[in-house]
Coordinates of C-alpha atoms and ligand atoms in Angstrom, one line a residue:
M21 CA 42.2 63.2 -218.1
I22 CA 39.8 65.6 -219.8
L23 CA 40.9 67.9 -222.7
F24 CA 39.1 71.1 -223.4
G25 CA 39.8 72.6 -226.8
D26 CA 39.9 76.2 -227.9
H27 CA 37.1 77.3 -230.3
V28 CA 39.4 79.7 -232.0
N29 CA 42.3 77.4 -232.6
K30 CA 40.3 74.2 -233.2
S31 CA 42.8 72.6 -235.6
L32 CA 45.6 72.7 -232.9
S33 CA 43.1 71.5 -230.3
E34 CA 42.0 68.6 -232.4
R35 CA 45.5 67.6 -233.3
I36 CA 46.6 67.6 -229.7
G37 CA 43.5 65.4 -228.9
E38 CA 44.6 63.0 -231.7
E39 CA 48.2 62.8 -230.4
L40 CA 47.0 62.2 -226.9
G41 CA 44.2 59.9 -227.8
L42 CA 41.7 62.1 -226.0
K43 CA 38.3 63.3 -227.1
V44 CA 38.2 67.1 -227.3
Y45 CA 35.4 68.9 -225.4
Y46 CA 34.6 72.5 -226.1
P47 CA 33.3 74.7 -223.4
D48 CA 30.1 76.7 -223.9
I49 CA 31.1 80.4 -224.1
H50 CA 28.5 83.1 -224.2
E51 CA 29.1 86.8 -224.6
F52 CA 26.5 89.2 -223.2
P53 CA 25.6 92.4 -225.1
D54 CA 27.8 94.4 -222.8
T55 CA 30.7 92.0 -223.7
E56 CA 30.8 90.3 -220.3
K57 CA 31.3 86.5 -220.6
R58 CA 29.8 83.4 -219.2
V59 CA 31.7 80.1 -219.6
R60 CA 30.4 76.6 -218.8
L61 CA 32.1 73.2 -219.0
L62 CA 29.7 70.7 -220.5
K63 CA 31.7 67.7 -219.2
E64 CA 32.1 66.3 -215.7
V65 CA 35.6 66.9 -214.3
V66 CA 35.3 65.7 -210.7
G67 CA 38.6 64.2 -209.5
E68 CA 40.1 64.6 -213.1
D69 CA 43.2 66.2 -214.4
V70 CA 42.0 68.9 -216.8
L71 CA 43.9 70.3 -219.8
I72 CA 42.7 73.6 -221.3
V73 CA 44.1 74.8 -224.7
K74 CA 44.1 78.6 -225.1
A75 CA 45.1 80.6 -228.1
F76 CA 45.4 84.3 -227.3
E77 CA 44.1 85.6 -230.6
P78 CA 42.5 89.1 -230.9
P79 CA 40.6 90.3 -229.0
V80 CA 43.4 89.2 -226.6
N81 CA 41.9 90.7 -223.4
S82 CA 38.7 88.8 -223.9
H83 CA 40.7 85.6 -224.3
V84 CA 42.7 86.3 -221.1
I85 CA 39.5 86.6 -219.1
E86 CA 38.0 83.6 -220.8
F87 CA 41.0 81.5 -219.9
A88 CA 40.8 82.6 -216.2
F89 CA 37.1 81.8 -216.1
L90 CA 37.7 78.4 -217.6
I91 CA 40.3 77.5 -215.0
D92 CA 37.9 78.7 -212.3
A93 CA 35.1 76.7 -213.7
A94 CA 37.2 73.6 -213.7
K95 CA 38.3 74.1 -210.1
R96 CA 34.8 74.8 -208.9
A97 CA 33.5 71.7 -210.7
G98 CA 36.0 69.5 -208.7
A99 CA 38.9 69.1 -211.1
K100 CA 42.0 67.6 -209.4
R101 CA 44.5 69.7 -211.3
V102 CA 44.2 72.2 -214.1
Y103 CA 46.9 72.4 -216.7
G104 CA 47.1 75.2 -219.3
I105 CA 48.3 74.8 -222.9
A106 CA 49.0 78.3 -224.2
P107 CA 51.7 78.0 -226.8
Y108 CA 51.5 81.7 -227.5
L109 CA 51.3 83.5 -224.2
A110 CA 49.4 86.8 -224.2
Y111 CA 51.3 90.0 -223.1
Q112 CA 54.7 88.4 -223.3
R113 CA 56.2 91.5 -224.9
A114 CA 55.0 93.5 -221.8
D115 CA 57.2 91.7 -219.3
H116 CA 58.8 94.8 -217.8
I117 CA 58.4 98.6 -217.4
F118 CA 59.7 100.3 -220.6
R119 CA 58.9 103.9 -219.4
S120 CA 58.2 105.2 -215.9
G121 CA 54.5 105.2 -215.1
E122 CA 53.7 102.0 -216.9
A123 CA 52.2 98.7 -215.6
V124 CA 53.8 95.2 -216.1
P125 CA 50.8 93.5 -217.9
L126 CA 52.4 90.1 -218.1
E127 CA 52.9 90.0 -214.3
V128 CA 49.2 90.9 -213.8
V129 CA 48.1 88.2 -216.2
I130 CA 50.3 85.6 -214.5
K131 CA 49.0 86.5 -211.0
M132 CA 45.4 86.2 -212.2
L133 CA 45.9 82.8 -213.8
E134 CA 47.8 81.4 -210.8
S135 CA 45.3 82.8 -208.2
T136 CA 42.4 81.2 -210.2
G137 CA 44.0 77.8 -209.7
L138 CA 46.2 77.0 -212.7
E139 CA 48.6 74.3 -211.6
R140 CA 51.0 74.2 -214.5
I141 CA 51.4 75.8 -218.0
L142 CA 52.9 74.9 -221.3
I143 CA 54.2 77.7 -223.5
V144 CA 56.3 77.7 -226.6
D145 CA 59.2 80.1 -227.5
P146 CA 58.5 82.8 -224.9
H147 CA 59.7 86.2 -226.0
T148 CA 62.4 86.4 -223.4
I149 CA 64.3 83.9 -221.3
K150 CA 63.1 85.4 -218.0
I151 CA 59.3 84.8 -218.7
P152 CA 59.1 81.3 -217.3
E153 CA 60.7 82.6 -214.1
M154 CA 58.0 85.1 -213.7
F155 CA 55.5 82.3 -212.8
S156 CA 55.3 80.7 -209.4
I157 CA 53.8 77.5 -210.8
P158 CA 55.9 75.0 -213.0
V159 CA 56.2 76.1 -216.6
D160 CA 57.1 73.9 -219.6
A161 CA 58.8 76.2 -222.0
Q162 CA 59.1 74.3 -225.2
S163 CA 60.7 75.5 -228.5
A164 CA 59.9 75.1 -232.1
L165 CA 63.6 75.5 -233.0
P166 CA 64.2 71.7 -233.4
L167 CA 61.3 71.6 -235.8
F168 CA 62.8 74.5 -237.8
A169 CA 66.2 72.8 -237.7
D170 CA 64.7 69.7 -239.4
H171 CA 63.2 71.9 -242.1
I172 CA 66.4 73.7 -242.7
K173 CA 68.2 70.4 -243.2
T174 CA 65.7 69.3 -245.8
L175 CA 65.8 72.6 -247.7
S176 CA 69.5 73.4 -247.9
P177 CA 71.9 71.0 -249.5
D178 CA 75.0 72.0 -247.5
L179 CA 75.0 73.3 -244.0
S180 CA 78.4 75.1 -244.5
E181 CA 76.4 77.4 -246.9
V182 CA 73.8 78.2 -244.3
S183 CA 73.4 81.2 -242.0
V184 CA 70.7 81.3 -239.3
V185 CA 69.7 84.9 -238.9
S186 CA 68.1 86.9 -236.1
P187 CA 66.4 90.0 -237.5
D188 CA 67.3 91.9 -234.3
M189 CA 70.0 91.8 -231.7
G190 CA 67.5 90.5 -229.1
G191 CA 67.3 87.1 -230.8
I192 CA 71.0 86.2 -230.6
R193 CA 70.4 83.5 -228.0
R194 CA 67.8 81.9 -230.2
I195 CA 70.0 81.6 -233.3
K196 CA 73.0 80.3 -231.3
I197 CA 70.8 77.4 -230.1
L198 CA 69.6 76.8 -233.6
S199 CA 73.2 77.0 -234.9
E200 CA 74.1 74.2 -232.5
L201 CA 71.3 72.1 -233.7
L202 CA 72.7 72.5 -237.2
E203 CA 76.3 71.4 -236.7
N204 CA 77.3 74.9 -235.6
A205 CA 76.1 76.6 -238.8
S206 CA 77.1 80.2 -239.2
W207 CA 74.8 82.8 -237.5
V208 CA 74.1 86.4 -238.2
A209 CA 72.4 89.1 -236.1
V210 CA 71.0 92.1 -237.8
N211 CA 70.7 95.3 -235.9
K212 CA 67.2 96.9 -236.2
D213 CA 66.4 100.5 -235.3
R214 CA 62.7 101.2 -234.6
D215 CA 61.1 104.6 -235.1
Y216 CA 58.9 104.8 -232.0
E217 CA 56.6 107.5 -233.7
T218 CA 55.8 105.5 -236.8
G219 CA 56.6 102.0 -235.6
S220 CA 58.7 101.3 -238.7
T221 CA 62.0 99.5 -238.5
V222 CA 65.3 99.8 -240.4
A223 CA 68.1 97.3 -240.6
T224 CA 71.4 99.2 -240.0
H225 CA 74.3 96.7 -239.7
H226 CA 75.0 93.1 -238.7
E227 CA 77.3 90.7 -236.9
G228 CA 78.4 87.4 -238.4
D229 CA 78.8 85.8 -241.8
I230 CA 76.0 86.0 -244.5
K231 CA 76.0 82.7 -246.4
K232 CA 74.2 81.7 -249.6
W233 CA 71.2 80.2 -247.7
C234 CA 69.8 82.4 -245.0
F235 CA 67.0 81.4 -242.5
I236 CA 65.6 84.3 -240.6
V237 CA 64.3 83.0 -237.2
D238 CA 62.1 85.0 -234.8
D239 CA 59.6 84.3 -232.1
M240 CA 56.8 86.2 -233.7
I241 CA 55.6 88.2 -236.7
A242 CA 53.3 91.1 -236.1
S243 CA 53.4 93.6 -238.9
G244 CA 56.0 91.7 -240.8
G245 CA 58.2 94.7 -241.0
T246 CA 61.2 93.3 -239.1
A247 CA 61.4 90.1 -241.1
V248 CA 60.8 91.6 -244.6
E249 CA 63.4 94.3 -243.9
A250 CA 65.9 91.6 -242.9
V251 CA 65.1 89.7 -246.2
D252 CA 66.1 92.7 -248.3
Y253 CA 69.1 93.4 -246.2
L254 CA 70.5 89.8 -246.6
L255 CA 69.8 89.7 -250.4
D256 CA 71.6 93.0 -250.8
R257 CA 74.7 91.5 -249.1
G258 CA 75.2 88.2 -250.9
A259 CA 72.4 85.8 -249.7
E260 CA 70.7 83.9 -252.6
H261 CA 67.9 82.1 -250.8
V262 CA 66.1 83.6 -247.9
Y263 CA 63.5 81.9 -245.8
I264 CA 61.6 83.1 -242.7
M265 CA 60.8 80.8 -239.8
V266 CA 58.7 82.2 -237.0
T267 CA 57.0 80.5 -234.1
H268 CA 53.9 82.7 -233.5
P269 CA 52.0 84.1 -236.5
V270 CA 50.4 87.1 -234.8
F271 CA 49.9 88.6 -238.3
A272 CA 48.6 92.1 -237.7
K273 CA 46.7 94.0 -240.5
D274 CA 48.3 93.4 -243.9
A275 CA 51.3 91.3 -242.7
H276 CA 50.2 88.4 -244.9
E277 CA 50.4 90.6 -248.0
K278 CA 53.7 92.0 -247.0
L279 CA 55.1 88.5 -246.6
Q280 CA 53.7 87.1 -249.8
N281 CA 55.1 90.1 -251.8
S282 CA 58.5 89.9 -250.1
K283 CA 61.5 88.3 -251.6
A284 CA 61.5 85.5 -249.1
E285 CA 61.1 82.1 -250.7
K286 CA 58.9 80.6 -248.1
I287 CA 57.5 81.6 -244.6
F288 CA 57.2 78.9 -242.0
V289 CA 55.1 79.5 -238.9
T290 CA 53.6 77.1 -236.3
D291 CA 50.0 76.6 -235.4
S292 CA 50.4 78.3 -232.0
L293 CA 47.8 80.7 -233.3
E294 CA 45.3 80.0 -236.0
V295 CA 46.0 81.9 -239.2
A296 CA 42.7 83.3 -240.4
Q297 CA 41.5 82.0 -243.8
R298 CA 41.9 85.4 -245.4
Q299 CA 45.5 85.6 -244.2
I300 CA 46.6 82.3 -245.7
F301 CA 49.0 82.9 -248.6
E302 CA 50.9 80.9 -251.1
K303 CA 54.3 81.1 -249.6
L304 CA 53.1 80.2 -246.1
E305 CA 53.7 76.8 -244.6
I306 CA 52.3 75.8 -241.2
I307 CA 54.1 73.4 -239.0
S308 CA 52.0 71.8 -236.2
L309 CA 53.2 72.0 -232.6
A310 CA 50.7 69.2 -231.6
P311 CA 53.3 66.3 -231.5
L312 CA 55.7 68.4 -229.4
I313 CA 52.9 69.5 -227.0
A314 CA 51.5 66.0 -226.7
R315 CA 55.0 64.6 -226.0
T316 CA 55.6 67.1 -223.2
I317 CA 52.2 66.4 -221.6
K318 CA 52.8 62.7 -221.7
E319 CA 56.2 63.2 -220.0
Y320 CA 54.9 65.3 -217.1
L321 CA 51.9 63.2 -216.4
R322 CA 54.0 60.0 -216.3
Ligands
LIG428 C1 60.7 91.7 -231.3 O1 61.4 91.8 -230.3 C2 60.1 90.4 -231.8 O2 61.0 89.4 -231.6 C3 59.7 90.5 -233.2 O3 60.9 90.7 -234.0 C4 58.7 91.6 -233.5 O4 57.7 91.5 -232.6 C5 58.2 91.5 -234.9 O5 57.3 92.6 -235.1 P1 57.0 93.1 -236.6 O6 56.6 91.9 -237.4 O7 55.8 94.0 -236.3 O8 58.2 93.8 -237.1

């Protein structure tokens, strides 16, 4: 088996390599002046199973194309099977038509990857439950929730004083699963209204019981607005310690500053995306997905 790492998320690639006991090879990627790309695998793959790690960091479109080219390169070079490891899947928020006249970008991306020869893909905490079903190939949809549950247990002395919180109504399923992992700890779902002109959000009301220790859990942070709004909302209503746990650190613009200056005690994210050096802040803790990813790969290759 040959593992190709991602230049952008090198730390995750290297950790996966360590966990699997595989050397990590990096493809040669060249960008022409007009932004077209050329990719080249510098390792023989004839008859081999090939794993390709891909982090869809900005510029996302460029990484989507790069991923498809890498799959194609591996197939053309004689790889037996090509497996994708894309913990954060690009375009997952665009999985349906929101307003008439729109495209379904996620469906287009999936079709492209599948037609290029991708055999199977591993993703983590997809934005909605239906995303794995949009693929025709097998999908290993893993979750960081058990990792978050372990951290919650070490942080909070008494689970009867804990609420797991979704900062919007769309995340109820996620926090119900997490609640079960924590001896049915209380759960709270905050209702968020978004102003579609400005993009800003406001927390209006909630369902459930707000306890002393609150853990806001979400699939991703982009601007940070949703999570920070929920922190203030919970503290105004009796919470004493609020933490944020998010799988994908998309971190747009000044999200890192917003989070550092918030009243959350700590912000946990995974390494599904590499956090740029300038966006690292004191309250941030990064949990690696590498052991989970390696475990899954060992299972399906057995
Ligand atoms: C929304 O449905 C997602 O689960 C996140 O809550 C959202 O993408 C976070 O965005 P932001 O950090 O910009 O508020």
